[in-house]
């Protein structure tokens, strides 16, 4: 894709992976719309993105888990900068914890933004999108295999993967591309917040994962979109997981169970 003059809408573009991708595409000459809730974070990000590129930058505050707000946000972006050439759905949350200890509202909120927020924005943007345009959904490795301590998050990302896999073929006949991204662990405010509430077992399971900067992850995402890749799985771990997850799940579950037993046996006995 030739970026100058293109309109890229990025949900969750005020932070982390979304913001880094917005900055990179702004640098390449694209016009950027960022959508998220917190108006102050949006304003700061808008300034940073504008300073890194020469295109226009639009921001709109909305809770994308609420259908009417998501539809309004996409409509405002289209009105400001025209039909989207690329939509990236990066808005998402993750609250790790033990299943029994997490309130049901966390499960509802996580599904509401991670899955329905993604769905609402695609549904609203698609009628405006023409041949040659592209949609990239930010999934997760936790949408390929269930991860201990991620019972609200994993199912929401499985749903995002299901949407990507079922929608891909429908869009292909209209020459609209679609990618699903499985980011490796990326140094963002979300991951820092997750580390505060991760159960000890989850800390150990995820401890060996390679950490990417948001900028490096953004570069891999943009490269994958330019190559029109359906699966964008940056790094060796995600690449293997994306290709072989069903095949290696029994071995991974055995390995995770062993870590859980080790962590639990080291805890003081009640
Ligand atoms: N970081 C990682 O290691 C990692 C790994 C795999 C997948 N991912 C996925 O990558 C995506 C981006 O994560 P990140 O790490 O970059 O997180 P982040 O820095 O916390 O960014 C999340 C963005 O989503 C927005 N957002 C959250 N809830 C929203 C809502 N209800 N409505 C509108 N916007 C909302 C946030 O802004 P407001 O809070 O102001 O709304 C923020 O802009 C997520 O989908 C995440 O699951 C991340």
CSV table of C-alpha atoms and ligand atoms in Angstrom, one decimal:
chain,number,residue,atom,x,y,z
A,1,UNK,CA,0.0,0.0,0.0
A,2,UNK,CA,1.2,3.5,-0.9
A,3,UNK,CA,0.7,5.5,2.4
A,4,UNK,CA,0.7,9.2,1.4
A,5,UNK,CA,-2.9,10.5,1.5
A,6,UNK,CA,-4.4,7.2,2.7
A,7,UNK,CA,-6.8,7.4,5.7
A,8,UNK,CA,-6.0,4.9,8.5
A,9,UNK,CA,-8.4,4.5,11.4
A,10,UNK,CA,-6.9,3.0,14.5
A,11,UNK,CA,-9.0,2.0,17.5
A,12,UNK,CA,-6.9,2.1,20.7
A,13,UNK,CA,-4.6,4.5,18.8
A,14,UNK,CA,-3.9,6.6,21.9
A,15,UNK,CA,-1.6,4.0,23.5
A,16,UNK,CA,0.8,1.1,23.1
A,17,UNK,CA,0.7,-0.9,19.9
A,18,UNK,CA,-2.1,1.3,18.3
A,19,UNK,CA,-0.2,4.5,19.0
A,20,UNK,CA,3.1,3.2,17.7
A,21,UNK,CA,1.5,2.0,14.5
A,22,UNK,CA,-0.3,5.3,14.1
A,23,UNK,CA,3.1,7.1,14.5
A,24,UNK,CA,4.8,4.9,12.0
A,25,UNK,CA,2.0,5.3,9.4
A,26,UNK,CA,1.9,9.0,9.9
A,27,UNK,CA,5.7,9.1,9.3
A,28,UNK,CA,5.0,7.3,6.0
A,29,UNK,CA,2.5,10.1,5.0
A,30,UNK,CA,-0.9,8.6,6.0
A,31,UNK,CA,-3.8,10.6,7.5
A,32,UNK,CA,-4.6,9.1,10.8
A,33,UNK,CA,-7.8,8.8,12.9
A,34,UNK,CA,-7.4,7.5,16.5
A,35,UNK,CA,-10.4,6.4,18.6
A,36,UNK,CA,-10.3,5.6,22.3
A,37,UNK,CA,-12.0,6.7,25.6
A,38,UNK,CA,-9.7,9.0,27.6
A,39,UNK,CA,-9.8,12.5,25.9
A,40,UNK,CA,-6.5,13.6,27.5
A,41,UNK,CA,-4.5,10.6,26.4
A,42,UNK,CA,-6.1,11.0,22.9
A,43,UNK,CA,-5.0,14.7,22.8
A,44,UNK,CA,-1.4,13.9,23.8
A,45,UNK,CA,-1.2,11.0,21.3
A,46,UNK,CA,-2.7,13.2,18.6
A,47,UNK,CA,0.0,15.8,19.1
A,48,UNK,CA,2.8,13.1,19.1
A,49,UNK,CA,1.4,11.5,15.9
A,50,UNK,CA,1.0,14.9,14.2
A,51,UNK,CA,4.6,15.8,15.1
A,52,UNK,CA,5.9,12.5,13.6
A,53,UNK,CA,4.2,12.9,10.2
A,54,UNK,CA,3.0,15.3,7.6
A,55,UNK,CA,-0.6,14.1,7.2
A,56,UNK,CA,-3.7,15.1,9.1
A,57,UNK,CA,-4.6,13.6,12.5
A,58,UNK,CA,-8.1,13.2,13.8
A,59,UNK,CA,-9.1,11.9,17.2
A,60,UNK,CA,-12.5,11.0,18.7
A,61,UNK,CA,-13.3,10.0,22.3
A,62,UNK,CA,-15.7,7.0,22.5
A,63,UNK,CA,-16.3,3.8,24.4
A,64,UNK,CA,-16.1,1.4,21.5
A,65,UNK,CA,-17.7,-1.3,23.6
A,66,UNK,CA,-21.0,0.6,23.2
A,67,UNK,CA,-22.4,0.1,19.7
A,68,UNK,CA,-23.9,3.6,19.2
A,69,UNK,CA,-20.6,5.2,20.3
A,70,UNK,CA,-18.5,2.9,18.0
A,71,UNK,CA,-20.8,3.8,15.0
A,72,UNK,CA,-20.6,7.5,15.8
A,73,UNK,CA,-16.8,7.3,16.2
A,74,UNK,CA,-16.3,5.7,12.8
A,75,UNK,CA,-18.8,8.1,11.1
A,76,UNK,CA,-16.9,11.1,12.6
A,77,UNK,CA,-13.6,9.8,11.3
A,78,UNK,CA,-15.0,9.3,7.8
A,79,UNK,CA,-16.6,12.7,7.9
A,80,UNK,CA,-13.2,14.3,9.0
A,81,UNK,CA,-10.8,12.4,6.7
A,82,UNK,CA,-12.8,10.4,4.2
A,83,UNK,CA,-13.4,6.7,3.7
A,84,UNK,CA,-10.8,4.5,5.4
A,85,UNK,CA,-8.2,2.7,3.4
A,86,UNK,CA,-7.1,0.8,6.4
A,87,UNK,CA,-8.9,0.0,9.7
A,88,UNK,CA,-6.8,-1.4,12.6
A,89,UNK,CA,-8.7,-2.6,15.6
A,90,UNK,CA,-6.3,-2.4,18.5
A,91,UNK,CA,-8.5,-1.2,21.4
A,92,UNK,CA,-8.6,-3.9,24.1
A,93,UNK,CA,-8.2,-4.7,27.7
A,94,UNK,CA,-6.8,-7.6,29.8
A,95,UNK,CA,-7.4,-8.4,33.5
A,96,UNK,CA,-5.6,-11.5,34.5
A,97,UNK,CA,-6.6,-13.3,37.7
A,98,UNK,CA,-8.0,-16.6,39.1
A,99,UNK,CA,-11.3,-17.5,37.5
A,100,UNK,CA,-13.1,-17.9,40.9
A,101,UNK,CA,-11.8,-14.5,42.2
A,102,UNK,CA,-12.7,-12.4,39.1
A,103,UNK,CA,-16.1,-10.7,39.2
A,104,UNK,CA,-18.4,-11.6,36.3
A,105,UNK,CA,-18.3,-7.9,35.2
A,106,UNK,CA,-14.6,-8.3,34.1
A,107,UNK,CA,-15.7,-11.1,31.8
A,108,UNK,CA,-18.5,-9.0,30.3
A,109,UNK,CA,-16.3,-5.9,29.9
A,110,UNK,CA,-13.5,-7.8,28.3
A,111,UNK,CA,-15.8,-9.5,25.7
A,112,UNK,CA,-17.6,-6.2,25.2
A,113,UNK,CA,-14.5,-4.2,24.1
A,114,UNK,CA,-12.2,-6.9,22.7
A,115,UNK,CA,-14.7,-8.7,20.6
A,116,UNK,CA,-17.8,-6.5,20.2
A,117,UNK,CA,-15.7,-3.3,20.0
A,118,UNK,CA,-13.8,-4.9,17.1
A,119,UNK,CA,-17.0,-6.1,15.5
A,120,UNK,CA,-18.9,-2.8,15.8
A,121,UNK,CA,-16.0,-0.8,14.2
A,122,UNK,CA,-15.6,-3.3,11.3
A,123,UNK,CA,-19.4,-3.3,10.7
A,124,UNK,CA,-19.5,0.5,10.7
A,125,UNK,CA,-16.4,1.0,8.6
A,126,UNK,CA,-16.9,-1.7,6.0
A,127,UNK,CA,-19.7,0.0,3.9
A,128,UNK,CA,-17.3,2.9,3.3
A,129,UNK,CA,-14.4,0.7,2.3
A,130,UNK,CA,-13.6,0.1,-1.4
A,131,UNK,CA,-11.6,-2.5,-3.4
A,132,UNK,CA,-7.9,-2.5,-2.3
A,133,UNK,CA,-8.6,-1.4,1.3
A,134,UNK,CA,-7.6,-3.5,4.3
A,135,UNK,CA,-8.6,-4.4,7.9
A,136,UNK,CA,-6.2,-5.6,10.5
A,137,UNK,CA,-7.5,-7.1,13.8
A,138,UNK,CA,-5.2,-7.2,16.7
A,139,UNK,CA,-5.6,-10.7,18.3
A,140,UNK,CA,-3.3,-12.4,20.7
A,141,UNK,CA,-1.4,-15.6,21.3
A,142,UNK,CA,-4.1,-16.1,24.1
A,143,UNK,CA,-6.6,-16.5,21.2
A,144,UNK,CA,-4.6,-19.5,19.8
A,145,UNK,CA,-4.3,-21.4,23.1
A,146,UNK,CA,-6.0,-20.9,26.5
A,147,UNK,CA,-3.5,-19.4,29.0
A,148,UNK,CA,-3.7,-20.0,32.8
A,149,UNK,CA,-5.0,-16.8,34.5
A,150,UNK,CA,-6.5,-15.4,31.3
A,151,UNK,CA,-10.1,-16.7,31.5
A,152,UNK,CA,-11.7,-13.4,30.6
A,153,UNK,CA,-9.2,-12.5,27.9
A,154,UNK,CA,-8.5,-15.7,26.1
A,155,UNK,CA,-12.1,-16.3,25.0
A,156,UNK,CA,-12.4,-12.7,23.8
A,157,UNK,CA,-9.4,-13.2,21.6
A,158,UNK,CA,-10.6,-16.6,20.4
A,159,UNK,CA,-13.7,-14.7,19.3
A,160,UNK,CA,-11.6,-12.1,17.4
A,161,UNK,CA,-9.7,-15.0,15.7
A,162,UNK,CA,-13.0,-16.6,14.7
A,163,UNK,CA,-14.3,-13.4,13.3
A,164,UNK,CA,-11.1,-12.9,11.3
A,165,UNK,CA,-11.1,-16.5,9.9
A,166,UNK,CA,-14.8,-16.4,8.9
A,167,UNK,CA,-14.7,-12.9,7.5
A,168,UNK,CA,-11.5,-13.2,5.4
A,169,UNK,CA,-13.1,-15.1,2.5
A,170,UNK,CA,-16.2,-12.8,2.3
A,171,UNK,CA,-14.0,-9.7,2.0
A,172,UNK,CA,-11.6,-11.3,-0.5
A,173,UNK,CA,-14.2,-11.5,-3.2
A,174,UNK,CA,-14.6,-7.7,-2.9
A,175,UNK,CA,-10.7,-7.3,-2.9
A,176,UNK,CA,-10.7,-6.1,0.6
A,177,UNK,CA,-7.7,-7.5,2.5
A,178,UNK,CA,-7.9,-8.8,6.1
A,179,UNK,CA,-5.1,-9.6,8.6
A,180,UNK,CA,-5.1,-11.1,12.1
A,181,UNK,CA,-2.2,-10.0,14.2
A,182,UNK,CA,-0.8,-12.2,17.0
A,183,UNK,CA,1.6,-9.8,18.8
A,184,UNK,CA,4.4,-11.2,21.0
A,185,UNK,CA,4.6,-9.7,24.5
A,186,UNK,CA,5.0,-6.0,23.8
A,187,UNK,CA,6.1,-3.3,26.3
A,188,UNK,CA,2.9,-1.2,26.7
A,189,UNK,CA,0.9,0.3,29.5
A,190,UNK,CA,-1.5,-2.7,29.2
A,191,UNK,CA,1.2,-5.3,29.8
A,192,UNK,CA,2.6,-3.3,32.7
A,193,UNK,CA,-0.9,-3.3,34.3
A,194,UNK,CA,-1.4,-7.0,33.6
A,195,UNK,CA,1.8,-7.8,35.4
A,196,UNK,CA,0.4,-6.3,38.6
A,197,UNK,CA,-2.5,-8.8,38.8
A,198,UNK,CA,-1.1,-11.9,37.0
A,199,UNK,CA,-1.3,-14.9,39.3
A,200,UNK,CA,2.2,-16.3,40.2
A,201,UNK,CA,1.6,-19.3,37.9
A,202,UNK,CA,0.9,-17.0,35.0
A,203,UNK,CA,4.0,-14.9,35.8
A,204,UNK,CA,6.1,-18.1,35.5
A,205,UNK,CA,4.4,-19.3,32.3
A,206,UNK,CA,4.9,-16.0,30.6
A,207,UNK,CA,8.3,-15.2,32.1
A,208,UNK,CA,10.4,-16.6,29.2
A,209,UNK,CA,8.5,-14.8,26.4
A,210,UNK,CA,10.6,-12.3,24.5
A,211,UNK,CA,9.6,-8.7,25.1
A,212,UNK,CA,9.1,-6.4,22.0
A,213,UNK,CA,9.0,-2.6,21.9
A,214,UNK,CA,5.8,-1.1,20.6
A,215,UNK,CA,7.7,0.5,17.8
A,216,UNK,CA,9.2,-2.9,16.7
A,217,UNK,CA,5.8,-4.5,16.9
A,218,UNK,CA,4.3,-1.7,14.8
A,219,UNK,CA,6.9,-2.1,12.1
A,220,UNK,CA,6.2,-5.9,11.9
A,221,UNK,CA,2.4,-5.1,11.7
A,222,UNK,CA,2.8,-2.6,8.9
A,223,UNK,CA,5.1,-4.9,7.0
A,224,UNK,CA,2.6,-7.7,7.3
A,225,UNK,CA,-0.2,-5.4,6.1
A,226,UNK,CA,1.9,-4.2,3.1
A,227,UNK,CA,2.5,-7.9,2.2
A,228,UNK,CA,-1.3,-8.5,2.6
A,229,UNK,CA,-0.5,-11.4,4.9
A,230,UNK,CA,-3.6,-13.0,6.5
A,231,UNK,CA,-1.7,-14.1,9.6
A,232,UNK,CA,0.8,-11.6,11.1
A,233,UNK,CA,2.7,-13.4,13.9
A,234,UNK,CA,5.9,-11.5,14.7
A,235,UNK,CA,8.8,-13.4,16.2
A,236,UNK,CA,9.6,-17.1,16.3
A,237,UNK,CA,7.3,-18.0,19.3
A,238,UNK,CA,4.2,-16.5,17.8
A,239,UNK,CA,5.0,-17.8,14.3
A,240,UNK,CA,5.3,-21.4,15.6
A,241,UNK,CA,2.1,-20.9,17.8
A,242,UNK,CA,0.1,-19.5,14.9
A,243,UNK,CA,1.0,-22.4,12.6
A,244,UNK,CA,0.9,-25.4,15.0
A,245,UNK,CA,-1.2,-24.4,18.0
A,246,UNK,CA,-3.6,-27.3,17.8
A,247,UNK,CA,-0.8,-29.8,17.3
A,248,UNK,CA,1.4,-28.5,20.1
A,249,UNK,CA,-1.4,-27.8,22.6
A,250,UNK,CA,-1.1,-31.1,24.5
A,251,UNK,CA,2.6,-30.6,25.0
A,252,UNK,CA,2.2,-27.0,26.0
A,253,UNK,CA,-0.6,-27.9,28.5
A,254,UNK,CA,1.7,-30.6,30.0
A,255,UNK,CA,4.4,-27.9,30.3
A,256,UNK,CA,2.1,-25.3,31.8
A,257,UNK,CA,0.6,-27.8,34.3
A,258,UNK,CA,4.1,-28.7,35.4
A,259,UNK,CA,4.9,-25.0,36.1
A,260,UNK,CA,1.6,-24.6,38.0
A,261,UNK,CA,2.5,-27.6,40.2
A,262,UNK,CA,6.0,-26.2,40.8
A,263,UNK,CA,4.7,-22.7,41.8
A,264,UNK,CA,2.0,-24.2,44.0
A,265,UNK,CA,4.3,-26.6,45.8
A,266,UNK,CA,6.6,-23.7,46.7
A,267,UNK,CA,3.7,-21.8,48.3
A,268,UNK,CA,3.5,-22.0,52.2
A,269,UNK,CA,1.1,-24.8,53.2
A,270,UNK,CA,-2.2,-23.5,54.8
B,1,LIG,N1,1.0,-5.6,24.9
B,1,LIG,C1,1.0,-6.9,24.6
B,1,LIG,O1,1.9,-7.6,25.0
B,1,LIG,C2,-0.1,-7.5,23.8
B,1,LIG,C3,0.1,-8.8,23.4
B,1,LIG,C4,-0.9,-9.4,22.6
B,1,LIG,C5,-2.0,-8.7,22.2
B,1,LIG,N2,-2.2,-7.4,22.6
B,1,LIG,C6,-3.3,-6.6,22.1
B,1,LIG,O2,-2.9,-5.5,21.5
B,1,LIG,C7,-4.0,-4.5,21.6
B,1,LIG,C8,-3.3,-3.2,22.1
B,1,LIG,O3,-2.8,-3.4,23.4
B,1,LIG,P1,-1.7,-2.5,24.1
B,1,LIG,O4,-0.8,-3.5,24.8
B,1,LIG,O5,-1.2,-1.6,23.1
B,1,LIG,O6,-2.6,-1.8,25.2
B,1,LIG,P2,-2.7,-0.3,25.7
B,1,LIG,O7,-1.4,0.4,25.6
B,1,LIG,O8,-3.4,-0.3,27.0
B,1,LIG,O9,-3.7,0.3,24.6
B,1,LIG,C9,-5.1,0.0,24.6
B,1,LIG,C10,-5.8,1.0,23.8
B,1,LIG,O10,-7.2,0.6,23.8
B,1,LIG,C11,-8.0,1.7,24.2
B,1,LIG,N3,-9.3,1.2,24.8
B,1,LIG,C12,-9.4,0.3,25.8
B,1,LIG,N4,-10.7,0.1,26.1
B,1,LIG,C13,-11.4,0.8,25.2
B,1,LIG,C14,-12.8,1.1,25.0
B,1,LIG,N5,-13.7,0.5,25.8
B,1,LIG,N6,-13.2,1.9,24.0
B,1,LIG,C15,-12.2,2.6,23.3
B,1,LIG,N7,-10.9,2.4,23.4
B,1,LIG,C16,-10.5,1.5,24.4
B,1,LIG,C17,-7.2,2.4,25.2
B,1,LIG,O11,-7.6,3.8,25.5
B,1,LIG,P3,-8.6,4.2,26.6
B,1,LIG,O12,-8.3,3.4,27.8
B,1,LIG,O13,-8.4,5.7,26.8
B,1,LIG,O14,-9.9,3.9,26.1
B,1,LIG,C18,-5.8,2.4,24.5
B,1,LIG,O15,-5.8,3.4,23.5
B,1,LIG,C19,-5.0,-5.1,22.5
B,1,LIG,O16,-6.1,-5.6,21.8
B,1,LIG,C20,-4.3,-6.2,23.3
B,1,LIG,O17,-5.1,-7.2,23.7
B,1,LIG,C21,-1.2,-6.8,23.4
